[in-house]
CSV table of C-alpha atoms and ligand atoms in Angstrom, one decimal:
chain,number,residue,atom,x,y,z
P,3,UNK,CA,-6.3,1.7,13.5
P,4,UNK,CA,-5.8,-0.7,10.6
P,5,UNK,CA,-2.5,-1.7,9.5
P,6,UNK,CA,-1.4,-0.6,6.3
P,7,UNK,CA,0.3,-2.3,3.1
P,8,UNK,CA,1.7,-0.7,0.0
P,9,UNK,CA,1.9,-3.2,-2.9
P,10,UNK,CA,3.9,-2.0,-5.8
P,11,UNK,CA,2.2,-2.8,-9.2
P,12,UNK,CA,-1.1,-3.5,-7.8
P,13,UNK,CA,-3.6,-2.3,-10.5
P,14,UNK,CA,-3.8,-5.7,-12.1
P,15,UNK,CA,-2.5,-9.2,-11.9
P,16,UNK,CA,-0.9,-10.9,-9.0
P,17,UNK,CA,-0.5,-7.4,-7.1
P,18,UNK,CA,-4.3,-7.2,-7.3
P,19,UNK,CA,-4.8,-10.4,-5.9
P,20,UNK,CA,-2.3,-9.6,-3.0
P,21,UNK,CA,-4.5,-6.1,-2.5
P,22,UNK,CA,-7.7,-7.7,-2.5
P,23,UNK,CA,-6.9,-10.8,-0.1
P,24,UNK,CA,-5.1,-8.0,2.2
P,25,UNK,CA,-8.2,-6.2,2.3
P,26,UNK,CA,-10.3,-9.1,3.2
P,27,UNK,CA,-8.0,-9.1,6.6
P,28,UNK,CA,-9.0,-5.8,7.3
P,29,UNK,CA,-5.6,-3.8,6.2
P,30,UNK,CA,-5.5,-0.4,4.5
P,31,UNK,CA,-4.0,-0.2,1.2
P,32,UNK,CA,-1.9,2.0,-1.2
P,33,UNK,CA,-2.3,0.5,-4.9
P,34,UNK,CA,0.6,1.6,-6.6
P,35,UNK,CA,0.6,1.4,-10.6
P,36,UNK,CA,2.6,2.6,-13.7
P,37,UNK,CA,0.2,4.0,-15.9
P,38,UNK,CA,-3.3,2.1,-15.7
P,39,UNK,CA,-5.5,4.3,-13.6
P,40,UNK,CA,-8.6,2.5,-14.5
P,41,UNK,CA,-7.5,-0.7,-13.5
P,42,UNK,CA,-6.0,0.8,-10.2
P,43,UNK,CA,-9.5,2.4,-9.5
P,44,UNK,CA,-11.1,-1.1,-10.0
P,45,UNK,CA,-8.8,-2.8,-7.5
P,46,UNK,CA,-9.2,0.1,-5.0
P,47,UNK,CA,-13.2,-0.5,-5.3
P,48,UNK,CA,-12.7,-4.2,-5.3
P,49,UNK,CA,-10.4,-3.9,-1.9
P,50,UNK,CA,-13.2,-1.9,-0.3
P,51,UNK,CA,-15.6,-4.4,-1.3
P,52,UNK,CA,-13.6,-7.4,0.0
P,53,UNK,CA,-13.2,-5.5,3.3
P,54,UNK,CA,-16.8,-4.9,3.4
P,55,UNK,CA,-17.5,-8.6,2.8
P,56,UNK,CA,-15.3,-9.5,5.9
P,57,UNK,CA,-17.3,-7.1,7.9
P,58,UNK,CA,-14.3,-4.6,7.9
P,59,UNK,CA,-13.8,-0.8,6.7
P,60,UNK,CA,-10.8,-0.5,4.8
P,61,UNK,CA,-9.2,2.2,2.7
P,62,UNK,CA,-7.5,1.7,-0.6
P,63,UNK,CA,-6.0,4.7,-2.3
P,64,UNK,CA,-4.3,4.5,-5.5
P,65,UNK,CA,-0.8,6.1,-6.3
P,66,UNK,CA,0.7,6.4,-9.5
P,67,UNK,CA,4.4,5.7,-9.7
P,68,UNK,CA,7.2,4.2,-11.7
P,69,UNK,CA,9.2,2.2,-9.1
P,70,UNK,CA,12.4,2.5,-11.4
P,71,UNK,CA,12.6,6.0,-10.7
P,72,UNK,CA,14.1,7.5,-7.3
P,73,UNK,CA,11.7,10.5,-7.2
P,74,UNK,CA,8.8,8.4,-7.6
P,75,UNK,CA,9.6,5.9,-5.2
P,76,UNK,CA,10.1,8.7,-2.6
P,77,UNK,CA,7.0,10.2,-3.6
P,78,UNK,CA,5.1,6.8,-3.3
P,79,UNK,CA,6.5,6.7,0.4
P,80,UNK,CA,5.4,10.3,1.0
P,81,UNK,CA,1.9,9.5,-0.2
P,82,UNK,CA,2.0,6.4,2.3
P,83,UNK,CA,3.1,8.7,5.1
P,84,UNK,CA,0.9,11.4,4.3
P,85,UNK,CA,-2.4,9.2,3.8
P,86,UNK,CA,-2.0,6.8,6.8
P,87,UNK,CA,1.2,7.8,9.0
P,88,UNK,CA,2.3,4.4,9.0
P,89,UNK,CA,3.6,1.1,7.0
P,90,UNK,CA,3.3,-2.4,8.0
P,91,UNK,CA,3.7,-4.4,5.0
P,92,UNK,CA,5.7,-3.5,1.8
P,93,UNK,CA,5.2,-5.7,-1.1
P,94,UNK,CA,7.7,-5.6,-4.0
P,95,UNK,CA,5.2,-6.9,-6.7
P,96,UNK,CA,5.7,-4.6,-9.8
P,97,UNK,CA,7.9,-6.2,-12.7
P,98,UNK,CA,7.8,-6.5,-16.6
P,99,UNK,CA,8.9,-9.4,-18.7
P,100,UNK,CA,11.8,-9.4,-20.7
P,101,UNK,CA,11.4,-6.6,-23.3
P,102,UNK,CA,11.1,-8.3,-26.7
P,103,UNK,CA,11.8,-11.9,-25.2
P,104,UNK,CA,15.4,-11.9,-27.4
P,105,UNK,CA,17.4,-15.0,-27.5
P,106,UNK,CA,20.4,-14.0,-25.3
P,107,UNK,CA,22.5,-13.7,-28.1
P,108,UNK,CA,20.7,-11.0,-29.5
P,109,UNK,CA,19.3,-9.0,-26.5
P,110,UNK,CA,20.2,-5.4,-26.4
P,111,UNK,CA,22.0,-3.5,-23.4
P,112,UNK,CA,19.2,-0.8,-23.6
P,113,UNK,CA,16.4,-3.6,-22.7
P,114,UNK,CA,18.6,-5.1,-19.9
P,115,UNK,CA,19.2,-1.4,-18.4
P,116,UNK,CA,15.2,-1.0,-18.4
P,117,UNK,CA,14.4,-4.4,-17.2
P,118,UNK,CA,16.7,-4.2,-14.0
P,119,UNK,CA,15.6,-1.0,-13.2
P,120,UNK,CA,12.1,-2.1,-12.8
P,121,UNK,CA,12.4,-5.5,-11.4
P,122,UNK,CA,15.8,-5.2,-9.3
P,123,UNK,CA,17.0,-1.6,-8.5
P,124,UNK,CA,13.3,-0.3,-8.0
P,125,UNK,CA,12.7,-3.2,-5.4
P,126,UNK,CA,16.3,-2.9,-3.5
P,127,UNK,CA,15.7,1.0,-3.2
P,128,UNK,CA,12.4,1.1,-2.3
P,129,UNK,CA,13.0,-1.8,0.4
P,130,UNK,CA,15.9,0.5,1.6
P,131,UNK,CA,13.7,3.5,2.2
P,132,UNK,CA,10.6,1.8,3.5
P,133,UNK,CA,13.1,-0.1,6.0
P,134,UNK,CA,14.5,3.0,7.2
P,135,UNK,CA,11.0,4.4,8.1
P,136,UNK,CA,10.1,0.9,9.5
P,137,UNK,CA,13.0,1.1,11.9
P,138,UNK,CA,11.7,4.6,13.0
P,139,UNK,CA,8.1,3.4,13.5
P,140,UNK,CA,9.8,0.4,15.7
P,141,UNK,CA,12.1,2.5,17.8
P,142,UNK,CA,9.2,5.2,18.3
P,143,UNK,CA,6.9,2.6,19.5
P,144,UNK,CA,9.3,1.9,22.2
P,145,UNK,CA,9.4,-1.7,21.3
P,146,UNK,CA,11.3,-4.6,22.7
P,147,UNK,CA,12.5,-6.8,20.1
P,148,UNK,CA,12.7,-9.8,22.3
P,149,UNK,CA,9.3,-9.6,23.6
P,150,UNK,CA,5.8,-8.2,22.9
P,151,UNK,CA,5.8,-4.5,21.3
P,152,UNK,CA,5.4,-1.9,24.1
P,153,UNK,CA,2.8,-0.1,22.1
P,154,UNK,CA,-0.6,-1.4,21.3
P,155,UNK,CA,-0.5,0.6,18.0
P,156,UNK,CA,1.9,-1.6,16.5
P,157,UNK,CA,0.0,-5.0,17.0
P,158,UNK,CA,2.8,-6.6,14.9
P,159,UNK,CA,6.1,-5.8,13.4
P,160,UNK,CA,6.3,-4.4,9.9
P,161,UNK,CA,7.4,-7.1,7.2
P,162,UNK,CA,8.5,-7.0,3.8
P,163,UNK,CA,7.8,-9.3,1.0
P,164,UNK,CA,9.2,-9.5,-2.3
P,165,UNK,CA,7.5,-11.4,-5.3
P,166,UNK,CA,10.4,-13.1,-7.1
P,167,UNK,CA,9.6,-16.1,-9.8
P,168,UNK,CA,10.6,-19.6,-10.6
P,169,UNK,CA,12.7,-17.9,-13.2
P,170,UNK,CA,15.0,-17.3,-10.2
P,171,UNK,CA,16.5,-20.9,-10.6
P,172,UNK,CA,14.5,-21.8,-14.2
P,173,UNK,CA,16.4,-21.2,-17.6
P,174,UNK,CA,14.5,-19.3,-20.4
P,175,UNK,CA,16.9,-18.3,-22.8
P,176,UNK,CA,14.8,-15.6,-24.2
P,177,UNK,CA,14.5,-13.9,-20.8
P,178,UNK,CA,18.0,-13.9,-19.4
P,179,UNK,CA,17.8,-10.5,-17.9
P,180,UNK,CA,14.5,-11.5,-16.4
P,181,UNK,CA,16.0,-14.4,-14.5
P,182,UNK,CA,18.9,-12.8,-13.5
P,183,UNK,CA,16.9,-10.0,-11.7
P,184,UNK,CA,14.4,-12.4,-10.2
P,185,UNK,CA,17.7,-14.4,-8.9
P,186,UNK,CA,19.1,-11.4,-7.3
P,187,UNK,CA,15.7,-10.4,-5.7
P,188,UNK,CA,16.5,-13.7,-3.6
P,189,UNK,CA,19.8,-12.3,-2.5
P,190,UNK,CA,18.4,-9.3,-1.7
P,191,UNK,CA,15.6,-10.9,0.4
P,192,UNK,CA,18.5,-12.7,2.2
P,193,UNK,CA,20.7,-9.4,2.8
P,194,UNK,CA,17.5,-7.5,3.9
P,195,UNK,CA,16.2,-10.2,6.5
P,196,UNK,CA,19.7,-10.3,8.0
P,197,UNK,CA,19.8,-6.6,8.5
P,198,UNK,CA,16.6,-6.1,9.7
P,199,UNK,CA,16.2,-8.9,12.0
P,200,UNK,CA,17.5,-7.0,15.1
P,201,UNK,CA,14.3,-4.6,15.0
P,202,UNK,CA,12.0,-7.5,14.5
P,203,UNK,CA,11.2,-6.6,10.9
P,204,UNK,CA,11.2,-9.7,8.8
P,205,UNK,CA,11.4,-10.2,5.2
P,206,UNK,CA,10.2,-13.1,2.7
P,207,UNK,CA,10.4,-13.9,-0.7
P,208,UNK,CA,7.5,-15.5,-2.6
P,209,UNK,CA,8.5,-17.2,-5.7
P,210,UNK,CA,5.1,-17.8,-7.9
P,211,UNK,CA,5.2,-20.3,-10.7
P,212,UNK,CA,2.8,-20.0,-13.7
P,213,UNK,CA,0.1,-17.5,-12.8
P,214,UNK,CA,-2.7,-16.3,-14.9
P,215,UNK,CA,-2.3,-12.7,-15.6
P,216,UNK,CA,-1.8,-9.8,-18.5
P,217,UNK,CA,1.8,-10.9,-18.3
P,218,UNK,CA,1.5,-14.7,-19.2
P,219,UNK,CA,-1.7,-14.1,-21.6
P,220,UNK,CA,0.7,-14.0,-24.6
P,221,UNK,CA,2.1,-17.6,-23.7
P,222,UNK,CA,-1.3,-19.0,-22.5
P,223,UNK,CA,-1.5,-22.0,-25.0
P,224,UNK,CA,2.1,-22.7,-24.4
P,225,UNK,CA,1.7,-23.1,-20.7
P,226,UNK,CA,-1.6,-24.8,-21.4
P,227,UNK,CA,-0.1,-27.5,-22.8
P,228,UNK,CA,2.9,-27.8,-20.6
P,229,UNK,CA,0.6,-28.1,-17.7
P,230,UNK,CA,-1.5,-30.8,-19.7
P,231,UNK,CA,1.9,-32.7,-20.2
P,232,UNK,CA,2.8,-32.6,-16.3
P,233,UNK,CA,4.7,-29.3,-15.7
P,234,UNK,CA,3.4,-29.2,-12.1
P,235,UNK,CA,2.5,-31.9,-9.8
P,236,UNK,CA,-0.8,-29.9,-9.0
P,237,UNK,CA,-1.9,-29.5,-12.7
P,238,UNK,CA,-3.4,-26.2,-13.2
P,239,UNK,CA,-2.8,-22.2,-13.5
P,240,UNK,CA,-1.9,-20.8,-10.5
P,241,UNK,CA,-4.1,-17.6,-9.9
P,242,UNK,CA,-3.3,-13.9,-8.3
P,243,UNK,CA,-5.4,-15.1,-5.3
P,244,UNK,CA,-3.0,-18.2,-4.4
P,245,UNK,CA,-0.4,-15.6,-4.1
P,246,UNK,CA,-2.6,-13.2,-2.0
P,247,UNK,CA,-3.3,-16.1,0.3
P,248,UNK,CA,0.6,-16.7,0.9
P,249,UNK,CA,0.7,-13.0,1.6
P,250,UNK,CA,-1.9,-12.9,4.0
P,251,UNK,CA,-0.5,-15.8,5.8
P,252,UNK,CA,3.0,-13.7,6.2
P,253,UNK,CA,1.1,-10.6,7.1
P,254,UNK,CA,-0.8,-12.4,9.8
P,255,UNK,CA,1.9,-13.2,11.9
P,256,UNK,CA,1.8,-17.0,11.0
P,257,UNK,CA,5.3,-17.4,10.6
P,258,UNK,CA,7.1,-15.5,13.8
P,259,UNK,CA,10.4,-17.5,13.7
P,260,UNK,CA,11.1,-17.2,10.0
P,261,UNK,CA,13.1,-14.6,8.0
P,262,UNK,CA,14.7,-14.7,4.9
P,263,UNK,CA,12.3,-17.4,3.7
P,264,UNK,CA,11.3,-18.6,0.2
P,265,UNK,CA,7.4,-19.6,0.1
P,266,UNK,CA,7.0,-21.2,-3.3
P,267,UNK,CA,3.6,-20.9,-4.8
P,268,UNK,CA,4.0,-22.9,-7.7
P,269,UNK,CA,1.8,-26.0,-7.9
P,270,UNK,CA,5.1,-28.1,-6.8
P,271,UNK,CA,7.1,-26.8,-10.1
P,272,UNK,CA,10.2,-26.5,-7.8
P,273,UNK,CA,10.1,-30.2,-7.0
P,274,UNK,CA,12.7,-32.3,-8.7
P,275,UNK,CA,11.2,-35.6,-10.0
P,276,UNK,CA,12.3,-38.8,-11.5
I,4,NAP,P1,1.2,-8.0,-15.0
I,4,NAP,O1,-0.2,-8.5,-15.1
I,4,NAP,O2,1.6,-7.3,-16.4
I,4,NAP,O3,1.0,-6.7,-14.0
I,4,NAP,C1,2.2,-5.9,-13.9
I,4,NAP,C2,1.7,-4.8,-12.6
I,4,NAP,O4,3.0,-4.1,-12.4
I,4,NAP,C3,0.5,-3.9,-13.0
I,4,NAP,O5,-0.3,-3.5,-12.0
I,4,NAP,C4,1.5,-2.7,-13.6
I,4,NAP,O6,0.9,-1.5,-13.7
I,4,NAP,C5,2.8,-2.6,-12.7
I,4,NAP,N1,4.1,-2.1,-13.3
I,4,NAP,C6,4.6,-2.3,-14.4
I,4,NAP,N2,5.7,-1.9,-14.3
I,4,NAP,C7,5.9,-0.8,-13.1
I,4,NAP,C8,6.8,0.3,-12.8
I,4,NAP,N3,8.0,0.6,-13.5
I,4,NAP,N4,6.3,0.7,-11.7
I,4,NAP,C9,5.2,0.4,-10.8
I,4,NAP,N5,4.5,-0.5,-11.4
I,4,NAP,C10,4.5,-1.0,-12.4
I,4,NAP,O7,2.3,-8.7,-14.2
I,4,NAP,P2,2.1,-10.0,-13.0
I,4,NAP,O8,1.8,-11.4,-14.0
I,4,NAP,O9,0.7,-9.6,-12.1
I,4,NAP,O10,3.4,-10.0,-12.3
I,4,NAP,C11,3.6,-9.4,-10.9
I,4,NAP,C12,4.8,-10.1,-10.5
I,4,NAP,O11,5.0,-11.2,-10.3
I,4,NAP,C13,5.9,-9.4,-11.4
I,4,NAP,O12,7.1,-9.1,-10.6
I,4,NAP,C14,6.6,-10.8,-12.0
I,4,NAP,O13,7.8,-10.7,-12.4
I,4,NAP,C15,6.0,-11.7,-10.9
I,4,NAP,N6,5.6,-13.0,-11.5
I,4,NAP,C16,4.6,-13.2,-12.4
I,4,NAP,C17,4.4,-14.6,-12.9
I,4,NAP,C18,3.3,-14.9,-13.7
I,4,NAP,O14,3.1,-16.0,-14.2
I,4,NAP,N7,2.4,-14.1,-14.4
I,4,NAP,C19,5.1,-15.8,-12.4
I,4,NAP,C20,6.2,-15.4,-11.2
I,4,NAP,C21,6.7,-14.3,-10.9
I,4,NAP,P3,-0.3,-0.7,-14.8
I,4,NAP,O15,-1.4,-1.3,-14.7
I,4,NAP,O16,-0.1,0.8,-14.5
I,4,NAP,O17,0.7,-1.1,-16.1
């Protein structure tokens, strides 16, 4: 039986890159999306092709759901359970940019509430629900948290990855809510990593830099110029595939003694330089 990953917001952009990369390793997938069903179907098709290219048969099912909604989050996990009966990896990827990108002195409470609901409350409570199920899985497999799992069904422990951003520690005065939500996701990762370690469930934060996607298409010229001027030691745009590879490294159990860890996928943006 293939291992199963749920990736929120994987119809486009970084989420799609993650889904395709995981499919290439032979994982079955749930592709969550907010509204763009055509894009979600295309991601699913590309995942199946990526699996086949690696000599593996994978399933990729799409599931509509707004992660800011408690009902939709519950329905999403119900869908994973009904479709596959297991969950080995949750990737909290779905997110929106600051609505209207207003200066912090002009930003509205309504837009703040919406962004926090999608970018922070959604991942926080989806992780809570997924964690409860993952604990059940570990316990029902009779696994010994100190040693090898007792059941060959669970070849590795479930994992949780959250996609934050360099905005977690970099100020943008026209995206205050976005920066604050991303900073909070860092603490969310630490809290869940601590709480879930006793079950052998490890939790990670991936911190992407400037990544080419629909989210950054409206500021492409600005970032083209900044990159040309030396914004990052690795002088290029990041891609969804770059983030996908980092997720594959975690999902492939290459970091067994690490949890609560931050993986920067940013071309070295985070390095302070003189
Ligand atoms: P994107 O191109 O705008 O894609 C956003 C994805 O999230 C789409 O699949 C969209 O679904 C889905 N989505 C939006 N709102 C949702 C909701 N309420 N419920 C469920 N799904 C929802 O964004 P991206 O650039 O790939 O960004 C993905 C993540 O990486 C975000 O958390 C973002 O903050 C983070 N990030 C991005 C960058 C960057 O440079 N691009 C850098 C650092 C971090 P539909 O297709 O149905 O709309």
